[in-house]
mmCIF file with all atom_site columns, N, CA and C in Angstrom:
data_model
loop_
_atom_site.group_PDB
_atom_site.id
_atom_site.type_symbol
_atom_site.label_atom_id
_atom_site.label_alt_id
_atom_site.label_comp_id
_atom_site.label_asym_id
_atom_site.label_entity_id
_atom_site.label_seq_id
_atom_site.pdbx_PDB_ins_code
_atom_site.Cartn_x
_atom_site.Cartn_y
_atom_site.Cartn_z
_atom_site.occupancy
_atom_site.B_iso_or_equiv
_atom_site.pdbx_formal_charge
_atom_site.auth_seq_id
_atom_site.auth_comp_id
_atom_site.auth_asym_id
_atom_site.auth_atom_id
_atom_site.pdbx_PDB_model_num
ATOM 1   N N  . MET A 1 1  ? -7.043  -15.189 -10.361 1.00 58.00 ? 13 MET A N  1
ATOM 2   C CA . MET A 1 1  ? -6.233  -14.337 -11.210 1.00 58.00 ? 13 MET A CA 1
ATOM 3   C C  . MET A 1 1  ? -5.829  -13.060 -10.471 1.00 58.00 ? 13 MET A C  1
ATOM 4   N N  . ALA A 1 2  ? -6.768  -12.442 -9.787  1.00 60.00 ? 14 ALA A N  1
ATOM 5   C CA . ALA A 1 2  ? -6.436  -11.241 -9.023  1.00 60.00 ? 14 ALA A CA 1
ATOM 6   C C  . ALA A 1 2  ? -5.546  -11.586 -7.838  1.00 60.00 ? 14 ALA A C  1
ATOM 7   N N  . LEU A 1 3  ? -5.708  -12.806 -7.318  1.00 70.00 ? 15 LEU A N  1
ATOM 8   C CA . LEU A 1 3  ? -4.870  -13.231 -6.204  1.00 70.00 ? 15 LEU A CA 1
ATOM 9   C C  . LEU A 1 3  ? -3.409  -13.289 -6.629  1.00 70.00 ? 15 LEU A C  1
ATOM 10  N N  . ASP A 1 4  ? -3.153  -13.671 -7.884  1.00 76.00 ? 16 ASP A N  1
ATOM 11  C CA . ASP A 1 4  ? -1.781  -13.683 -8.393  1.00 76.00 ? 16 ASP A CA 1
ATOM 12  C C  . ASP A 1 4  ? -1.189  -12.286 -8.389  1.00 76.00 ? 16 ASP A C  1
ATOM 13  N N  . ARG A 1 5  ? -2.005  -11.306 -8.720  1.00 73.00 ? 17 ARG A N  1
ATOM 14  C CA . ARG A 1 5  ? -1.507  -9.928  -8.745  1.00 73.00 ? 17 ARG A CA 1
ATOM 15  C C  . ARG A 1 5  ? -1.240  -9.407  -7.334  1.00 73.00 ? 17 ARG A C  1
ATOM 16  N N  . VAL A 1 6  ? -2.079  -9.789  -6.397  1.00 73.00 ? 18 VAL A N  1
ATOM 17  C CA . VAL A 1 6  ? -1.843  -9.396  -5.007  1.00 73.00 ? 18 VAL A CA 1
ATOM 18  C C  . VAL A 1 6  ? -0.570  -10.054 -4.499  1.00 73.00 ? 18 VAL A C  1
ATOM 19  N N  . PHE A 1 7  ? -0.359  -11.307 -4.876  1.00 83.00 ? 19 PHE A N  1
ATOM 20  C CA . PHE A 1 7  ? 0.877   -11.989 -4.519  1.00 83.00 ? 19 PHE A CA 1
ATOM 21  C C  . PHE A 1 7  ? 2.070   -11.273 -5.149  1.00 83.00 ? 19 PHE A C  1
ATOM 22  N N  . GLY A 1 8  ? 1.895   -10.785 -6.371  1.00 84.00 ? 20 GLY A N  1
ATOM 23  C CA . GLY A 1 8  ? 2.955   -10.033 -7.037  1.00 84.00 ? 20 GLY A CA 1
ATOM 24  C C  . GLY A 1 8  ? 3.306   -8.754  -6.292  1.00 84.00 ? 20 GLY A C  1
ATOM 25  N N  . VAL A 1 9  ? 2.302   -8.111  -5.716  1.00 82.00 ? 21 VAL A N  1
ATOM 26  C CA . VAL A 1 9  ? 2.552   -6.900  -4.929  1.00 82.00 ? 21 VAL A CA 1
ATOM 27  C C  . VAL A 1 9  ? 3.357   -7.248  -3.680  1.00 82.00 ? 21 VAL A C  1
ATOM 28  N N  . ALA A 1 10 ? 3.028   -8.370  -3.050  1.00 85.00 ? 22 ALA A N  1
ATOM 29  C CA . ALA A 1 10 ? 3.797   -8.800  -1.877  1.00 85.00 ? 22 ALA A CA 1
ATOM 30  C C  . ALA A 1 10 ? 5.246   -9.084  -2.263  1.00 85.00 ? 22 ALA A C  1
ATOM 31  N N  . ILE A 1 11 ? 5.441   -9.708  -3.413  1.00 92.00 ? 23 ILE A N  1
ATOM 32  C CA . ILE A 1 11 ? 6.804   -9.975  -3.898  1.00 92.00 ? 23 ILE A CA 1
ATOM 33  C C  . ILE A 1 11 ? 7.535   -8.663  -4.188  1.00 92.00 ? 23 ILE A C  1
ATOM 34  N N  . ALA A 1 12 ? 6.823   -7.679  -4.753  1.00 91.00 ? 24 ALA A N  1
ATOM 35  C CA . ALA A 1 12 ? 7.444   -6.379  -5.037  1.00 91.00 ? 24 ALA A CA 1
ATOM 36  C C  . ALA A 1 12 ? 7.907   -5.706  -3.749  1.00 91.00 ? 24 ALA A C  1
ATOM 37  N N  . CYS A 1 13 ? 7.102   -5.792  -2.703  1.00 90.00 ? 25 CYS A N  1
ATOM 38  C CA . CYS A 1 13 ? 7.504   -5.212  -1.408  1.00 90.00 ? 25 CYS A CA 1
ATOM 39  C C  . CYS A 1 13 ? 8.713   -5.964  -0.846  1.00 90.00 ? 25 CYS A C  1
ATOM 40  N N  . ALA A 1 14 ? 8.723   -7.278  -1.013  1.00 93.00 ? 26 ALA A N  1
ATOM 41  C CA . ALA A 1 14 ? 9.860   -8.065  -0.537  1.00 93.00 ? 26 ALA A CA 1
ATOM 42  C C  . ALA A 1 14 ? 11.124  -7.700  -1.318  1.00 93.00 ? 26 ALA A C  1
ATOM 43  N N  . LEU A 1 15 ? 10.995  -7.482  -2.616  1.00 93.00 ? 27 LEU A N  1
ATOM 44  C CA . LEU A 1 15 ? 12.155  -7.091  -3.428  1.00 93.00 ? 27 LEU A CA 1
ATOM 45  C C  . LEU A 1 15 ? 12.675  -5.714  -3.032  1.00 93.00 ? 27 LEU A C  1
ATOM 46  N N  . LEU A 1 16 ? 11.781  -4.818  -2.670  1.00 92.00 ? 28 LEU A N  1
ATOM 47  C CA . LEU A 1 16 ? 12.206  -3.503  -2.195  1.00 92.00 ? 28 LEU A CA 1
ATOM 48  C C  . LEU A 1 16 ? 13.020  -3.646  -0.911  1.00 92.00 ? 28 LEU A C  1
ATOM 49  N N  . GLY A 1 17 ? 12.553  -4.468  -0.002  1.00 91.00 ? 29 GLY A N  1
ATOM 50  C CA . GLY A 1 17 ? 13.301  -4.717  1.235   1.00 91.00 ? 29 GLY A CA 1
ATOM 51  C C  . GLY A 1 17 ? 14.637  -5.392  0.972   1.00 91.00 ? 29 GLY A C  1
ATOM 52  N N  . PHE A 1 18 ? 14.633  -6.336  0.026   1.00 93.00 ? 30 PHE A N  1
ATOM 53  C CA . PHE A 1 18 ? 15.883  -7.013  -0.330  1.00 93.00 ? 30 PHE A CA 1
ATOM 54  C C  . PHE A 1 18 ? 16.884  -6.025  -0.915  1.00 93.00 ? 30 PHE A C  1
ATOM 55  N N  . ALA A 1 19 ? 16.416  -5.168  -1.817  1.00 91.00 ? 31 ALA A N  1
ATOM 56  C CA . ALA A 1 19 ? 17.314  -4.172  -2.423  1.00 91.00 ? 31 ALA A CA 1
ATOM 57  C C  . ALA A 1 19 ? 17.894  -3.248  -1.362  1.00 91.00 ? 31 ALA A C  1
ATOM 58  N N  . ASP A 1 20 ? 17.079  -2.873  -0.402  1.00 90.00 ? 32 ASP A N  1
ATOM 59  C CA . ASP A 1 20 ? 17.541  -2.005  0.685   1.00 90.00 ? 32 ASP A CA 1
ATOM 60  C C  . ASP A 1 20 ? 18.633  -2.704  1.495   1.00 90.00 ? 32 ASP A C  1
ATOM 61  N N  . ASP A 1 21 ? 18.387  -3.953  1.867   1.00 91.00 ? 33 ASP A N  1
ATOM 62  C CA . ASP A 1 21 ? 19.378  -4.703  2.640   1.00 91.00 ? 33 ASP A CA 1
ATOM 63  C C  . ASP A 1 21 ? 20.630  -5.004  1.828   1.00 91.00 ? 33 ASP A C  1
ATOM 64  N N  . TYR A 1 22 ? 20.455  -5.296  0.552   1.00 90.00 ? 34 TYR A N  1
ATOM 65  C CA . TYR A 1 22 ? 21.591  -5.607  -0.321  1.00 90.00 ? 34 TYR A CA 1
ATOM 66  C C  . TYR A 1 22 ? 22.525  -4.409  -0.431  1.00 90.00 ? 34 TYR A C  1
ATOM 67  N N  . ILE A 1 23 ? 21.957  -3.237  -0.602  1.00 89.00 ? 35 ILE A N  1
ATOM 68  C CA . ILE A 1 23 ? 22.781  -2.024  -0.688  1.00 89.00 ? 35 ILE A CA 1
ATOM 69  C C  . ILE A 1 23 ? 23.512  -1.788  0.631   1.00 89.00 ? 35 ILE A C  1
ATOM 70  N N  . LYS A 1 24 ? 22.847  -2.075  1.732   1.00 89.00 ? 36 LYS A N  1
ATOM 71  C CA . LYS A 1 24 ? 23.505  -1.919  3.032   1.00 89.00 ? 36 LYS A CA 1
ATOM 72  C C  . LYS A 1 24 ? 24.717  -2.831  3.145   1.00 89.00 ? 36 LYS A C  1
ATOM 73  N N  . LEU A 1 25 ? 24.589  -4.052  2.651   1.00 90.00 ? 37 LEU A N  1
ATOM 74  C CA . LEU A 1 25 ? 25.692  -5.012  2.767   1.00 90.00 ? 37 LEU A CA 1
ATOM 75  C C  . LEU A 1 25 ? 26.807  -4.747  1.763   1.00 90.00 ? 37 LEU A C  1
ATOM 76  N N  . VAL A 1 26 ? 26.450  -4.506  0.520   1.00 90.00 ? 38 VAL A N  1
ATOM 77  C CA . VAL A 1 26 ? 27.463  -4.357  -0.528  1.00 90.00 ? 38 VAL A CA 1
ATOM 78  C C  . VAL A 1 26 ? 28.249  -3.066  -0.375  1.00 90.00 ? 38 VAL A C  1
ATOM 79  N N  . ARG A 1 27 ? 27.558  -1.982  -0.128  1.00 84.00 ? 39 ARG A N  1
ATOM 80  C CA . ARG A 1 27 ? 28.245  -0.687  -0.001  1.00 84.00 ? 39 ARG A CA 1
ATOM 81  C C  . ARG A 1 27 ? 28.775  -0.444  1.407   1.00 84.00 ? 39 ARG A C  1
ATOM 82  N N  . ARG A 1 28 ? 28.466  -1.346  2.308   1.00 81.00 ? 40 ARG A N  1
ATOM 83  C CA . ARG A 1 28 ? 28.901  -1.257  3.699   1.00 81.00 ? 40 ARG A CA 1
ATOM 84  C C  . ARG A 1 28 ? 28.568  0.085   4.333   1.00 81.00 ? 40 ARG A C  1
ATOM 85  N N  . ARG A 1 29 ? 27.328  0.497   4.085   1.00 75.00 ? 41 ARG A N  1
ATOM 86  C CA . ARG A 1 29 ? 26.834  1.711   4.736   1.00 75.00 ? 41 ARG A CA 1
ATOM 87  C C  . ARG A 1 29 ? 25.496  1.372   5.365   1.00 75.00 ? 41 ARG A C  1
ATOM 88  N N  . SER A 1 30 ? 25.210  1.974   6.454   1.00 77.00 ? 42 SER A N  1
ATOM 89  C CA . SER A 1 30 ? 24.019  1.606   7.212   1.00 77.00 ? 42 SER A CA 1
ATOM 90  C C  . SER A 1 30 ? 22.735  2.225   6.681   1.00 77.00 ? 42 SER A C  1
ATOM 91  N N  . LEU A 1 31 ? 22.835  3.036   5.630   1.00 83.00 ? 43 LEU A N  1
ATOM 92  C CA . LEU A 1 31 ? 21.656  3.748   5.165   1.00 83.00 ? 43 LEU A CA 1
ATOM 93  C C  . LEU A 1 31 ? 20.814  2.958   4.175   1.00 83.00 ? 43 LEU A C  1
ATOM 94  N N  . GLY A 1 32 ? 21.399  2.176   3.313   1.00 84.00 ? 44 GLY A N  1
ATOM 95  C CA . GLY A 1 32 ? 20.636  1.455   2.304   1.00 84.00 ? 44 GLY A CA 1
ATOM 96  C C  . GLY A 1 32 ? 20.052  2.411   1.273   1.00 84.00 ? 44 GLY A C  1
ATOM 97  N N  . LEU A 1 33 ? 18.841  2.149   0.830   1.00 86.00 ? 45 LEU A N  1
ATOM 98  C CA . LEU A 1 33 ? 18.170  3.034   -0.121  1.00 86.00 ? 45 LEU A CA 1
ATOM 99  C C  . LEU A 1 33 ? 17.780  4.341   0.555   1.00 86.00 ? 45 LEU A C  1
ATOM 100 N N  . ARG A 1 34 ? 17.711  5.390   -0.243  1.00 89.00 ? 46 ARG A N  1
ATOM 101 C CA . ARG A 1 34 ? 17.263  6.665   0.305   1.00 89.00 ? 46 ARG A CA 1
ATOM 102 C C  . ARG A 1 34 ? 15.787  6.567   0.672   1.00 89.00 ? 46 ARG A C  1
ATOM 103 N N  . ALA A 1 35 ? 15.381  7.320   1.658   1.00 89.00 ? 47 ALA A N  1
ATOM 104 C CA . ALA A 1 35 ? 13.991  7.294   2.121   1.00 89.00 ? 47 ALA A CA 1
ATOM 105 C C  . ALA A 1 35 ? 13.039  7.719   1.008   1.00 89.00 ? 47 ALA A C  1
ATOM 106 N N  . ARG A 1 36 ? 13.434  8.696   0.212   1.00 93.00 ? 48 ARG A N  1
ATOM 107 C CA . ARG A 1 36 ? 12.583  9.170   -0.884  1.00 93.00 ? 48 ARG A CA 1
ATOM 108 C C  . ARG A 1 36 ? 12.362  8.063   -1.914  1.00 93.00 ? 48 ARG A C  1
ATOM 109 N N  . THR A 1 37 ? 13.419  7.297   -2.204  1.00 91.00 ? 49 THR A N  1
ATOM 110 C CA . THR A 1 37 ? 13.301  6.195   -3.159  1.00 91.00 ? 49 THR A CA 1
ATOM 111 C C  . THR A 1 37 ? 12.340  5.132   -2.637  1.00 91.00 ? 49 THR A C  1
ATOM 112 N N  . LYS A 1 38 ? 12.489  4.774   -1.370  1.00 91.00 ? 50 LYS A N  1
ATOM 113 C CA . LYS A 1 38 ? 11.581  3.779   -0.783  1.00 91.00 ? 50 LYS A CA 1
ATOM 114 C C  . LYS A 1 38 ? 10.150  4.277   -0.792  1.00 91.00 ? 50 LYS A C  1
ATOM 115 N N  . LEU A 1 39 ? 9.952   5.560   -0.515  1.00 92.00 ? 51 LEU A N  1
ATOM 116 C CA . LEU A 1 39 ? 8.608   6.123   -0.505  1.00 92.00 ? 51 LEU A CA 1
ATOM 117 C C  . LEU A 1 39 ? 7.989   6.091   -1.895  1.00 92.00 ? 51 LEU A C  1
ATOM 118 N N  . VAL A 1 40 ? 8.751   6.492   -2.907  1.00 93.00 ? 52 VAL A N  1
ATOM 119 C CA . VAL A 1 40 ? 8.234   6.507   -4.279  1.00 93.00 ? 52 VAL A CA 1
ATOM 120 C C  . VAL A 1 40 ? 7.886   5.091   -4.737  1.00 93.00 ? 52 VAL A C  1
ATOM 121 N N  . VAL A 1 41 ? 8.752   4.127   -4.462  1.00 92.00 ? 53 VAL A N  1
ATOM 122 C CA . VAL A 1 41 ? 8.484   2.748   -4.866  1.00 92.00 ? 53 VAL A CA 1
ATOM 123 C C  . VAL A 1 41 ? 7.279   2.190   -4.111  1.00 92.00 ? 53 VAL A C  1
ATOM 124 N N  . THR A 1 42 ? 7.158   2.492   -2.832  1.00 92.00 ? 54 THR A N  1
ATOM 125 C CA . THR A 1 42 ? 6.019   2.020   -2.052  1.00 92.00 ? 54 THR A CA 1
ATOM 126 C C  . THR A 1 42 ? 4.713   2.625   -2.559  1.00 92.00 ? 54 THR A C  1
ATOM 127 N N  . ILE A 1 43 ? 4.734   3.895   -2.929  1.00 91.00 ? 55 ILE A N  1
ATOM 128 C CA . ILE A 1 43 ? 3.536   4.526   -3.503  1.00 91.00 ? 55 ILE A CA 1
ATOM 129 C C  . ILE A 1 43 ? 3.178   3.875   -4.830  1.00 91.00 ? 55 ILE A C  1
ATOM 130 N N  . ALA A 1 44 ? 4.174   3.581   -5.662  1.00 92.00 ? 56 ALA A N  1
ATOM 131 C CA . ALA A 1 44 ? 3.909   2.917   -6.942  1.00 92.00 ? 56 ALA A CA 1
ATOM 132 C C  . ALA A 1 44 ? 3.318   1.530   -6.732  1.00 92.00 ? 56 ALA A C  1
ATOM 133 N N  . ILE A 1 45 ? 3.832   0.798   -5.762  1.00 89.00 ? 57 ILE A N  1
ATOM 134 C CA . ILE A 1 45 ? 3.293   -0.529  -5.454  1.00 89.00 ? 57 ILE A CA 1
ATOM 135 C C  . ILE A 1 45 ? 1.865   -0.404  -4.940  1.00 89.00 ? 57 ILE A C  1
ATOM 136 N N  . SER A 1 46 ? 1.602   0.586   -4.101  1.00 87.00 ? 58 SER A N  1
ATOM 137 C CA . SER A 1 46 ? 0.257   0.801   -3.570  1.00 87.00 ? 58 SER A CA 1
ATOM 138 C C  . SER A 1 46 ? -0.731  1.154   -4.671  1.00 87.00 ? 58 SER A C  1
ATOM 139 N N  . LEU A 1 47 ? -0.320  1.993   -5.608  1.00 86.00 ? 59 LEU A N  1
ATOM 140 C CA . LEU A 1 47 ? -1.189  2.341   -6.728  1.00 86.00 ? 59 LEU A CA 1
ATOM 141 C C  . LEU A 1 47 ? -1.471  1.122   -7.607  1.00 86.00 ? 59 LEU A C  1
ATOM 142 N N  . ALA A 1 48 ? -0.472  0.278   -7.776  1.00 83.00 ? 60 ALA A N  1
ATOM 143 C CA . ALA A 1 48 ? -0.684  -0.956  -8.542  1.00 83.00 ? 60 ALA A CA 1
ATOM 144 C C  . ALA A 1 48 ? -1.681  -1.864  -7.834  1.00 83.00 ? 60 ALA A C  1
ATOM 145 N N  . LEU A 1 49 ? -1.573  -1.976  -6.520  1.00 82.00 ? 61 LEU A N  1
ATOM 146 C CA . LEU A 1 49 ? -2.521  -2.798  -5.765  1.00 82.00 ? 61 LEU A CA 1
ATOM 147 C C  . LEU A 1 49 ? -3.919  -2.208  -5.834  1.00 82.00 ? 61 LEU A C  1
ATOM 148 N N  . TRP A 1 50 ? -4.031  -0.882  -5.760  1.00 80.00 ? 62 TRP A N  1
ATOM 149 C CA . TRP A 1 50 ? -5.343  -0.237  -5.881  1.00 80.00 ? 62 TRP A CA 1
ATOM 150 C C  . TRP A 1 50 ? -5.959  -0.535  -7.243  1.00 80.00 ? 62 TRP A C  1
ATOM 151 N N  . TYR A 1 51 ? -5.151  -0.454  -8.299  1.00 80.00 ? 63 TYR A N  1
ATOM 152 C CA . TYR A 1 51 ? -5.649  -0.736  -9.648  1.00 80.00 ? 63 TYR A CA 1
ATOM 153 C C  . TYR A 1 51 ? -6.147  -2.173  -9.758  1.00 80.00 ? 63 TYR A C  1
ATOM 154 N N  . VAL A 1 52 ? -5.384  -3.102  -9.226  1.00 77.00 ? 64 VAL A N  1
ATOM 155 C CA . VAL A 1 52 ? -5.784  -4.509  -9.271  1.00 77.00 ? 64 VAL A CA 1
ATOM 156 C C  . VAL A 1 52 ? -7.076  -4.714  -8.497  1.00 77.00 ? 64 VAL A C  1
ATOM 157 N N  . ALA A 1 53 ? -7.177  -4.112  -7.335  1.00 76.00 ? 65 ALA A N  1
ATOM 158 C CA . ALA A 1 53 ? -8.371  -4.299  -6.504  1.00 76.00 ? 65 ALA A CA 1
ATOM 159 C C  . ALA A 1 53 ? -9.612  -3.717  -7.154  1.00 76.00 ? 65 ALA A C  1
ATOM 160 N N  . GLU A 1 54 ? -9.470  -2.562  -7.783  1.00 78.00 ? 66 GLU A N  1
ATOM 161 C CA . GLU A 1 54 ? -10.650 -1.911  -8.340  1.00 78.00 ? 66 GLU A CA 1
ATOM 162 C C  . GLU A 1 54 ? -10.995 -2.413  -9.736  1.00 78.00 ? 66 GLU A C  1
ATOM 163 N N  . GLN A 1 55 ? -10.025 -2.534  -10.606 1.00 77.00 ? 67 GLN A N  1
ATOM 164 C CA . GLN A 1 55 ? -10.296 -2.869  -11.999 1.00 77.00 ? 67 GLN A CA 1
ATOM 165 C C  . GLN A 1 55 ? -10.363 -4.376  -12.251 1.00 77.00 ? 67 GLN A C  1
ATOM 166 N N  . LYS A 1 56 ? -9.460  -5.119  -11.681 1.00 71.00 ? 68 LYS A N  1
ATOM 167 C CA . LYS A 1 56 ? -9.381  -6.547  -11.988 1.00 71.00 ? 68 LYS A CA 1
ATOM 168 C C  . LYS A 1 56 ? -10.221 -7.401  -11.047 1.00 71.00 ? 68 LYS A C  1
ATOM 169 N N  . ALA A 1 57 ? -10.257 -7.043  -9.754  1.00 69.00 ? 69 ALA A N  1
ATOM 170 C CA . ALA A 1 57 ? -11.025 -7.825  -8.789  1.00 69.00 ? 69 ALA A CA 1
ATOM 171 C C  . ALA A 1 57 ? -12.437 -7.277  -8.601  1.00 69.00 ? 69 ALA A C  1
ATOM 172 N N  . HIS A 1 58 ? -12.729 -6.135  -9.216  1.00 73.00 ? 70 HIS A N  1
ATOM 173 C CA . HIS A 1 58 ? -14.052 -5.505  -9.172  1.00 73.00 ? 70 HIS A CA 1
ATOM 174 C C  . HIS A 1 58 ? -14.527 -5.219  -7.745  1.00 73.00 ? 70 HIS A C  1
ATOM 175 N N  . LEU A 1 59 ? -13.626 -4.738  -6.924  1.00 73.00 ? 71 LEU A N  1
ATOM 176 C CA . LEU A 1 59 ? -13.986 -4.322  -5.571  1.00 73.00 ? 71 LEU A CA 1
ATOM 177 C C  . LEU A 1 59 ? -14.432 -2.872  -5.604  1.00 73.00 ? 71 LEU A C  1
ATOM 178 N N  . ALA A 1 60 ? -15.275 -2.499  -4.669  1.00 74.00 ? 72 ALA A N  1
ATOM 179 C CA . ALA A 1 60 ? -15.775 -1.124  -4.602  1.00 74.00 ? 72 ALA A CA 1
ATOM 180 C C  . ALA A 1 60 ? -14.629 -0.172  -4.258  1.00 74.00 ? 72 ALA A C  1
ATOM 181 N N  . PRO A 1 61 ? -14.643 1.041   -4.805  1.00 70.00 ? 73 PRO A N  1
ATOM 182 C CA . PRO A 1 61 ? -13.563 1.997   -4.522  1.00 70.00 ? 73 PRO A CA 1
ATOM 183 C C  . PRO A 1 61 ? -13.719 2.703   -3.179  1.00 70.00 ? 73 PRO A C  1
ATOM 184 N N  . THR A 1 62 ? -14.645 2.255   -2.344  1.00 72.00 ? 74 THR A N  1
ATOM 185 C CA . THR A 1 62 ? -14.863 2.891   -1.047  1.00 72.00 ? 74 THR A CA 1
ATOM 186 C C  . THR A 1 62 ? -14.192 2.085   0.052   1.00 72.00 ? 74 THR A C  1
ATOM 187 N N  . LEU A 1 63 ? -13.941 2.757   1.150   1.00 65.00 ? 75 LEU A N  1
ATOM 188 C CA . LEU A 1 63 ? -13.334 2.131   2.312   1.00 65.00 ? 75 LEU A CA 1
ATOM 189 C C  . LEU A 1 63 ? -14.273 2.297   3.483   1.00 65.00 ? 75 LEU A C  1
ATOM 190 N N  . ARG A 1 64 ? -14.632 1.193   4.101   1.00 66.00 ? 76 ARG A N  1
ATOM 191 C CA . ARG A 1 64 ? -15.509 1.246   5.267   1.00 66.00 ? 76 ARG A CA 1
ATOM 192 C C  . ARG A 1 64 ? -14.704 0.866   6.495   1.00 66.00 ? 76 ARG A C  1
ATOM 193 N N  . LEU A 1 65 ? -14.625 1.768   7.420   1.00 61.00 ? 77 LEU A N  1
ATOM 194 C CA . LEU A 1 65 ? -13.938 1.510   8.671   1.00 61.00 ? 77 LEU A CA 1
ATOM 195 C C  . LEU A 1 65 ? -14.945 0.973   9.673   1.00 61.00 ? 77 LEU A C  1
ATOM 196 N N  . ARG A 1 66 ? -14.803 -0.254  10.033  1.00 67.00 ? 78 ARG A N  1
ATOM 197 C CA . ARG A 1 66 ? -15.802 -0.918  10.866  1.00 67.00 ? 78 ARG A CA 1
ATOM 198 C C  . ARG A 1 66 ? -15.817 -0.421  12.308  1.00 67.00 ? 78 ARG A C  1
ATOM 199 N N  . PHE A 1 67 ? -14.746 0.188   12.765  1.00 66.00 ? 79 PHE A N  1
ATOM 200 C CA . PHE A 1 67 ? -14.710 0.633   14.151  1.00 66.00 ? 79 PHE A CA 1
ATOM 201 C C  . PHE A 1 67 ? -15.330 2.012   14.335  1.00 66.00 ? 79 PHE A C  1
ATOM 202 N N  . VAL A 1 68 ? -15.772 2.642   13.266  1.00 59.00 ? 80 VAL A N  1
ATOM 203 C CA . VAL A 1 68 ? -16.413 3.950   13.345  1.00 59.00 ? 80 VAL A CA 1
ATOM 204 C C  . VAL A 1 68 ? -17.906 3.744   13.129  1.00 59.00 ? 80 VAL A C  1
ATOM 205 N N  . ASP A 1 69 ? -18.701 4.292   14.013  1.00 63.00 ? 81 ASP A N  1
ATOM 206 C CA . ASP A 1 69 ? -20.154 4.180   13.890  1.00 63.00 ? 81 ASP A CA 1
ATOM 207 C C  . ASP A 1 69 ? -20.663 5.414   13.160  1.00 63.00 ? 81 ASP A C  1
ATOM 208 N N  . TYR A 1 70 ? -20.868 5.271   11.870  1.00 62.00 ? 82 TYR A N  1
ATOM 209 C CA . TYR A 1 70 ? -21.277 6.402   11.039  1.00 62.00 ? 82 TYR A CA 1
ATOM 210 C C  . TYR A 1 70 ? -22.679 6.886   11.387  1.00 62.00 ? 82 TYR A C  1
ATOM 211 N N  . ARG A 1 71 ? -23.538 5.996   11.810  1.00 67.00 ? 83 ARG A N  1
ATOM 212 C CA . ARG A 1 71 ? -24.915 6.402   12.117  1.00 67.00 ? 83 ARG A CA 1
ATOM 213 C C  . ARG A 1 71 ? -24.960 7.388   13.280  1.00 67.00 ? 83 ARG A C  1
ATOM 214 N N  . SER A 1 72 ? -24.157 7.138   14.304  1.00 66.00 ? 84 SER A N  1
ATOM 215 C CA . SER A 1 72 ? -24.162 8.048   15.450  1.00 66.00 ? 84 SER A CA 1
ATOM 216 C C  . SER A 1 72 ? -23.528 9.392   15.079  1.00 66.00 ? 84 SER A C  1
ATOM 217 N N  . ILE A 1 73 ? -22.538 9.373   14.212  1.00 64.00 ? 85 ILE A N  1
ATOM 218 C CA . ILE A 1 73 ? -21.923 10.619  13.774  1.00 64.00 ? 85 ILE A CA 1
ATOM 219 C C  . ILE A 1 73 ? -22.916 11.440  12.964  1.00 64.00 ? 85 ILE A C  1
ATOM 220 N N  . LEU A 1 74 ? -23.606 10.779  12.056  1.00 65.00 ? 86 LEU A N  1
ATOM 221 C CA . LEU A 1 74 ? -24.595 11.475  11.244  1.00 65.00 ? 86 LEU A CA 1
ATOM 222 C C  . LEU A 1 74 ? -25.754 11.989  12.096  1.00 65.00 ? 86 LEU A C  1
ATOM 223 N N  . ALA A 1 75 ? -26.202 11.183  13.054  1.00 65.00 ? 87 ALA A N  1
ATOM 224 C CA . ALA A 1 75 ? -27.306 11.601  13.903  1.00 65.00 ? 87 ALA A CA 1
ATOM 225 C C  . ALA A 1 75 ? -26.917 12.806  14.756  1.00 65.00 ? 87 ALA A C  1
ATOM 226 N N  . SER A 1 76 ? -25.697 12.837  15.270  1.00 65.00 ? 88 SER A N  1
ATOM 227 C CA . SER A 1 76 ? -25.272 13.967  16.104  1.00 65.00 ? 88 SER A CA 1
ATOM 228 C C  . SER A 1 76 ? -25.077 15.224  15.264  1.00 65.00 ? 88 SER A C  1
ATOM 229 N N  . SER A 1 77 ? -24.674 15.079  14.009  1.00 63.00 ? 89 SER A N  1
ATOM 230 C CA . SER A 1 77 ? -24.485 16.260  13.171  1.00 63.00 ? 89 SER A CA 1
ATOM 231 C C  . SER A 1 77 ? -25.830 16.815  12.704  1.00 63.00 ? 89 SER A C  1
ATOM 232 N N  . ILE A 1 78 ? -26.836 15.984  12.607  1.00 65.00 ? 90 ILE A N  1
ATOM 233 C CA . ILE A 1 78 ? -28.163 16.458  12.213  1.00 65.00 ? 90 ILE A CA 1
ATOM 234 C C  . ILE A 1 78 ? -28.814 17.228  13.358  1.00 65.00 ? 90 ILE A C  1
ATOM 235 N N  . ARG A 1 79 ? -28.582 16.807  14.604  1.00 58.00 ? 91 ARG A N  1
ATOM 236 C CA . ARG A 1 79 ? -29.169 17.480  15.766  1.00 58.00 ? 91 ARG A CA 1
ATOM 237 C C  . ARG A 1 79 ? -28.614 18.882  15.978  1.00 58.00 ? 91 ARG A C  1
ATOM 238 N N  . CYS A 1 80 ? -27.403 19.117  15.584  1.00 53.00 ? 92 CYS A N  1
ATOM 239 C CA . CYS A 1 80 ? -26.756 20.418  15.843  1.00 53.00 ? 92 CYS A CA 1
ATOM 240 C C  . CYS A 1 80 ? -27.346 21.541  15.044  1.00 53.00 ? 92 CYS A C  1
#
């Protein structure tokens, strides 16, 4: 069920790209959608994905970056 919502987010991003390209072709201008419009829509899509991940898929609201060694950072800050 949550996978359907993630797929929906991918479709929303594809529709944003389609709308941008469509405006470029129909209006015959190279700009397409305004940058602010794309940013606002992308933020809305991101917030929707965050909601699905946290509320519907029951994922933790934390982000763990695997390439950062937190133990060494904490150990060096304790020594100082």
